[in-house]
Amino acid sequence: MKVGYLGPQGSFTEVAAKAVMPDSERSSFPTIPSCMEAAAKQEVDIAVVPLENAIEGSVNMTLDYLIHKHELPITAEVTVPIEQHLLVHPGRDKNLDQITDVYSHPQAIAQCHEFIQRELPNASIHYTNSTSAAALEIQENPDRSAAAVANLLAAQTYGLTPAKQNIHDYGNNHTRFVLVSDSKKEPVLKEAKTHKTTMVITLPSDYSGALHQVLSAFSWRKLNLTKIESRPMKTGIGNYFFVIDVEKEMDEVLLPGVIAEVEALGCGVRVLGSYPCLLSSDIDNTNKKELSPK
């Protein structure tokens, strides 16, 4: 099984890939689009990309590519605990007052916003494609008074040391990663406790009660929705579709009934995937160690 992930090595996405497919052949890609493009072209069997963070919400780049660019079904999900650390080159002073530049992914910076504002108010912020790319930047430029916001796997991979551990603003920080694939090869996963089906629903027009009618198709069937999110259709201001997560695996009665009822209302429906969901408790001890301070 060839697996692509948002890299370089040491990223949280690599941790997610290793958690669900520890024996896979893994290749890193510099951006989410390039990773998903590799899966679309079947250069890899599966792409692992971040979808949603508990603090900062959806990763819009992933959603947009799933909806607008590629018809890559979501085949599985894994939720990983996120611990952010301030990493510096081992030859640099760990004194925070000496740090003039901070590198990381925009979501990681946002997850540590309060810490950065409080402890590094004068530091310049530089955005990278991933947290591990930020760690690589620090490794390759040892003379800079700079730090990366990344995990301890990145610290181990690039020979960095934490100047400060657990700098994220909220303790319950988790990220959902999804496996997307157009390949017939299916990964061998651990038994999942829950399943989800993700749909994209487009309303026929913006009229009063339209969304209520759509949601009632799920409600009277007693289907639990774990997420409802609007995203722009990119056809003009005020035009939106809705991304809906249903806590149920695709069946032969309930979900097809929902789709038929919603389509009868004149709505467009597209299923992005029906898939098993692995929780952080499903991650083996080896990967837990890579995510925890030492």
XYZ file of C-alpha atoms in Angstrom:
294
model
C 0.000 0.000 0.000
C 1.483 3.339 -1.107
C 0.377 6.226 1.082
C 0.872 9.931 0.457
C 0.741 12.442 3.303
C 1.245 16.145 3.899
C 4.905 16.415 4.781
C 7.788 16.619 5.002
C 8.609 13.912 7.540
C 7.630 14.602 11.111
C 4.230 16.160 10.399
C 1.061 15.369 12.330
C -0.274 13.947 9.064
C 2.558 11.413 9.020
C 1.639 10.453 12.580
C -1.956 9.884 11.448
C -0.781 7.802 8.470
C 1.462 5.675 10.685
C -1.341 5.203 13.199
C -3.760 3.611 10.754
C -1.268 2.030 8.323
C 1.995 1.379 10.199
C 3.365 -0.996 7.555
C 2.611 1.167 4.520
C 5.103 2.657 2.067
C 4.808 6.384 2.804
C 5.683 9.357 0.598
C 5.512 12.993 1.703
C 4.107 15.848 -0.375
C 4.688 19.567 0.244
C 1.052 20.691 0.011
C -2.465 19.332 0.460
C -3.280 19.807 -3.261
C -0.156 17.947 -4.405
C -0.924 15.094 -2.020
C -4.499 14.749 -3.260
C -3.359 15.140 -6.863
C -1.069 12.135 -6.391
C -4.043 10.063 -5.223
C -6.172 11.281 -8.140
C -3.444 10.223 -10.582
C -3.013 6.942 -8.627
C 0.639 7.696 -7.973
C -0.257 6.649 -4.431
C -3.068 4.354 -3.338
C -4.230 6.615 -0.508
C -3.710 10.244 0.485
C -3.892 11.297 4.133
C -4.824 14.941 4.671
C -6.107 17.046 7.582
C -9.823 17.872 7.480
C -10.790 19.576 10.745
C -9.216 20.852 13.949
C -11.102 21.040 17.235
C -9.900 24.608 17.852
C -9.621 26.198 14.424
C -12.343 24.300 12.549
C -12.277 22.945 9.020
C -9.205 22.882 6.814
C -10.780 24.718 3.887
C -8.106 23.682 1.403
C -8.968 20.009 1.913
C -12.718 20.610 1.696
C -12.405 22.686 -1.459
C -10.297 20.087 -3.221
C -12.673 17.296 -2.219
C -15.646 19.239 -3.509
C -14.379 21.260 -6.471
C -11.260 19.555 -7.816
C -11.304 15.780 -7.392
C -13.890 13.092 -6.859
C -11.825 11.218 -4.300
C -14.008 9.258 -1.883
C -13.235 9.521 1.827
C -12.450 5.949 2.888
C -11.555 6.417 6.571
C -10.909 8.965 9.298
C -8.524 9.085 12.247
C -8.601 11.660 15.042
C -5.189 12.489 16.498
C -4.375 14.483 19.657
C -2.361 17.590 18.818
C 0.411 18.876 21.078
C 2.302 21.905 19.821
C 5.805 22.803 21.032
C 8.178 25.683 20.383
C 11.240 24.092 18.789
C 14.662 25.672 18.360
C 18.013 24.581 16.966
C 20.030 22.880 19.745
C 22.819 25.396 19.249
C 20.556 28.356 19.982
C 19.659 29.971 23.309
C 16.292 28.721 24.640
C 15.548 32.154 26.098
C 12.266 33.246 24.504
C 13.438 36.876 24.469
C 16.056 35.889 21.877
C 13.516 34.489 19.390
C 12.790 36.964 16.594
C 10.931 34.739 14.107
C 8.367 31.956 14.436
C 7.595 29.495 11.617
C 4.637 27.134 11.293
C 1.440 26.198 9.468
C -1.326 28.850 9.756
C -3.541 26.536 11.804
C -0.728 25.731 14.235
C -0.001 29.434 14.672
C -3.692 30.039 15.352
C -3.796 27.197 17.886
C -0.970 28.912 19.811
C -2.101 32.495 19.274
C -2.374 33.456 22.957
C 1.034 32.000 23.814
C 2.712 33.798 20.920
C 1.037 37.099 21.772
C 1.995 36.786 25.436
C 5.499 35.332 25.211
C 6.695 36.411 21.753
C 4.856 39.676 21.049
C 7.626 41.103 18.857
C 8.410 37.977 16.847
C 7.695 37.943 13.115
C 5.336 35.154 12.009
C 6.155 33.105 8.904
C 3.626 30.636 7.482
C 4.698 27.270 6.060
C 2.873 24.431 4.299
C 3.099 22.199 7.376
C 4.511 22.149 10.901
C 7.248 19.759 9.821
C 8.236 22.130 6.994
C 8.694 24.770 9.707
C 10.938 22.402 11.680
C 12.987 21.717 8.538
C 13.369 25.484 8.046
C 14.885 25.819 11.524
C 17.215 22.859 10.975
C 18.513 24.297 7.695
C 19.094 27.782 9.155
C 20.873 27.306 12.499
C 22.158 30.900 12.564
C 18.687 32.440 12.734
C 17.135 33.416 16.074
C 14.045 31.514 15.011
C 11.718 28.810 16.299
C 9.153 26.420 14.839
C 5.771 25.432 16.208
C 5.590 21.678 15.651
C 5.373 18.297 17.384
C 8.042 16.195 19.067
C 8.241 13.795 16.132
C 9.423 16.765 14.048
C 11.894 17.642 16.817
C 13.296 14.106 16.708
C 13.333 14.022 12.894
C 15.207 17.312 12.478
C 17.365 17.304 15.591
C 15.624 20.225 17.308
C 14.991 20.822 20.985
C 11.893 22.248 22.721
C 12.307 25.738 24.143
C 8.764 25.413 25.509
C 6.400 22.439 25.480
C 2.621 22.338 25.141
C 2.147 25.898 23.950
C -1.300 25.354 22.399
C -3.971 27.566 23.940
C -6.517 24.810 24.632
C -5.890 21.373 26.061
C -8.512 19.438 24.086
C -6.736 19.925 20.777
C -7.455 17.207 18.218
C -7.397 17.034 14.439
C -9.453 14.845 12.108
C -7.436 13.389 9.264
C -9.124 11.624 6.357
C -7.914 8.956 3.980
C -8.990 9.619 0.396
C -8.519 7.214 -2.458
C -9.599 6.428 -6.007
C -7.813 3.090 -5.858
C -9.435 -0.314 -5.553
C -6.896 -1.208 -2.881
C -8.443 -0.941 0.577
C -6.331 -0.474 3.704
C -6.564 -3.018 6.494
C -7.771 -0.932 9.438
C -8.550 -1.659 13.051
C -12.203 -2.155 13.877
C -13.879 1.232 14.180
C -16.336 2.178 16.907
C -18.299 4.581 14.727
C -18.953 5.331 11.079
C -19.829 8.536 9.263
C -21.306 9.493 5.935
C -20.387 12.913 4.560
C -22.719 14.645 2.101
C -22.620 17.894 0.174
C -26.088 19.386 -0.329
C -26.869 22.276 -2.660
C -30.138 24.145 -2.133
C -32.217 24.905 -5.257
C -32.542 28.592 -4.261
C -32.241 30.823 -1.242
C -35.763 30.744 0.161
C -37.150 30.762 3.684
C -37.136 27.338 5.339
C -35.057 25.554 2.675
C -32.380 24.334 5.079
C -35.035 23.388 7.656
C -36.719 21.144 5.096
C -33.405 19.449 4.325
C -32.582 18.866 7.981
C -36.039 17.480 8.702
C -35.267 14.594 6.320
C -32.584 13.512 8.796
C -34.509 14.474 11.928
C -37.614 12.362 11.554
C -35.441 9.350 10.723
C -33.566 10.008 14.020
C -30.200 10.332 12.264
C -27.571 12.180 14.296
C -25.706 14.962 12.491
C -22.236 15.588 13.922
C -21.439 18.557 11.678
C -23.216 21.092 9.468
C -21.083 23.643 7.660
C -21.753 26.081 4.845
C -19.127 26.648 2.150
C -19.215 29.108 -0.760
C -20.071 27.618 -4.144
C -17.546 30.011 -5.744
C -20.236 31.224 -8.156
C -21.009 34.506 -6.402
C -21.596 36.095 -3.026
C -24.485 34.494 -1.142
C -24.294 31.147 -2.961
C -23.538 28.303 -0.565
C -23.730 24.567 -0.236
C -23.784 22.592 3.003
C -21.377 19.901 4.154
C -23.141 17.479 6.502
C -21.658 14.621 8.535
C -24.127 11.894 9.512
C -23.197 9.460 12.273
C -24.182 6.389 10.282
C -22.729 4.069 7.694
C -24.408 4.038 4.301
C -27.252 1.519 4.404
C -30.015 0.363 2.067
C -32.934 2.208 3.664
C -32.380 5.294 5.837
C -29.669 7.241 4.040
C -30.952 6.426 0.530
C -34.343 7.616 1.804
C -32.790 10.897 2.955
C -31.111 11.404 -0.409
C -34.335 10.706 -2.318
C -36.331 13.090 -0.111
C -33.764 15.892 -0.351
C -33.489 15.492 -4.124
C -37.301 15.636 -4.339
C -37.024 19.109 -2.792
C -34.915 20.124 -5.775
C -31.589 19.937 -3.952
C -28.367 18.497 -5.296
C -26.773 15.734 -3.207
C -23.266 14.317 -3.439
C -21.838 11.716 -1.063
C -18.166 12.391 -0.318
C -17.765 9.086 1.480
C -19.123 6.615 4.001
C -16.286 5.496 6.214
C -15.030 4.110 9.548
C -13.821 6.592 12.174
C -10.838 5.725 14.355
C -10.407 7.674 17.580
C -7.208 8.740 19.318
C -7.634 5.765 21.667
C -7.163 3.494 18.629
C -3.604 4.770 18.098
C -0.980 2.290 19.244
C 1.497 3.016 22.030
C 4.360 3.700 19.635
C 2.573 6.606 18.011
C 1.334 7.909 21.352
C 4.934 8.231 22.461
C 5.710 10.281 19.369
C 2.917 12.693 20.292
C 3.748 13.155 23.976
C 6.415 15.231 25.737
C 9.428 13.323 27.033
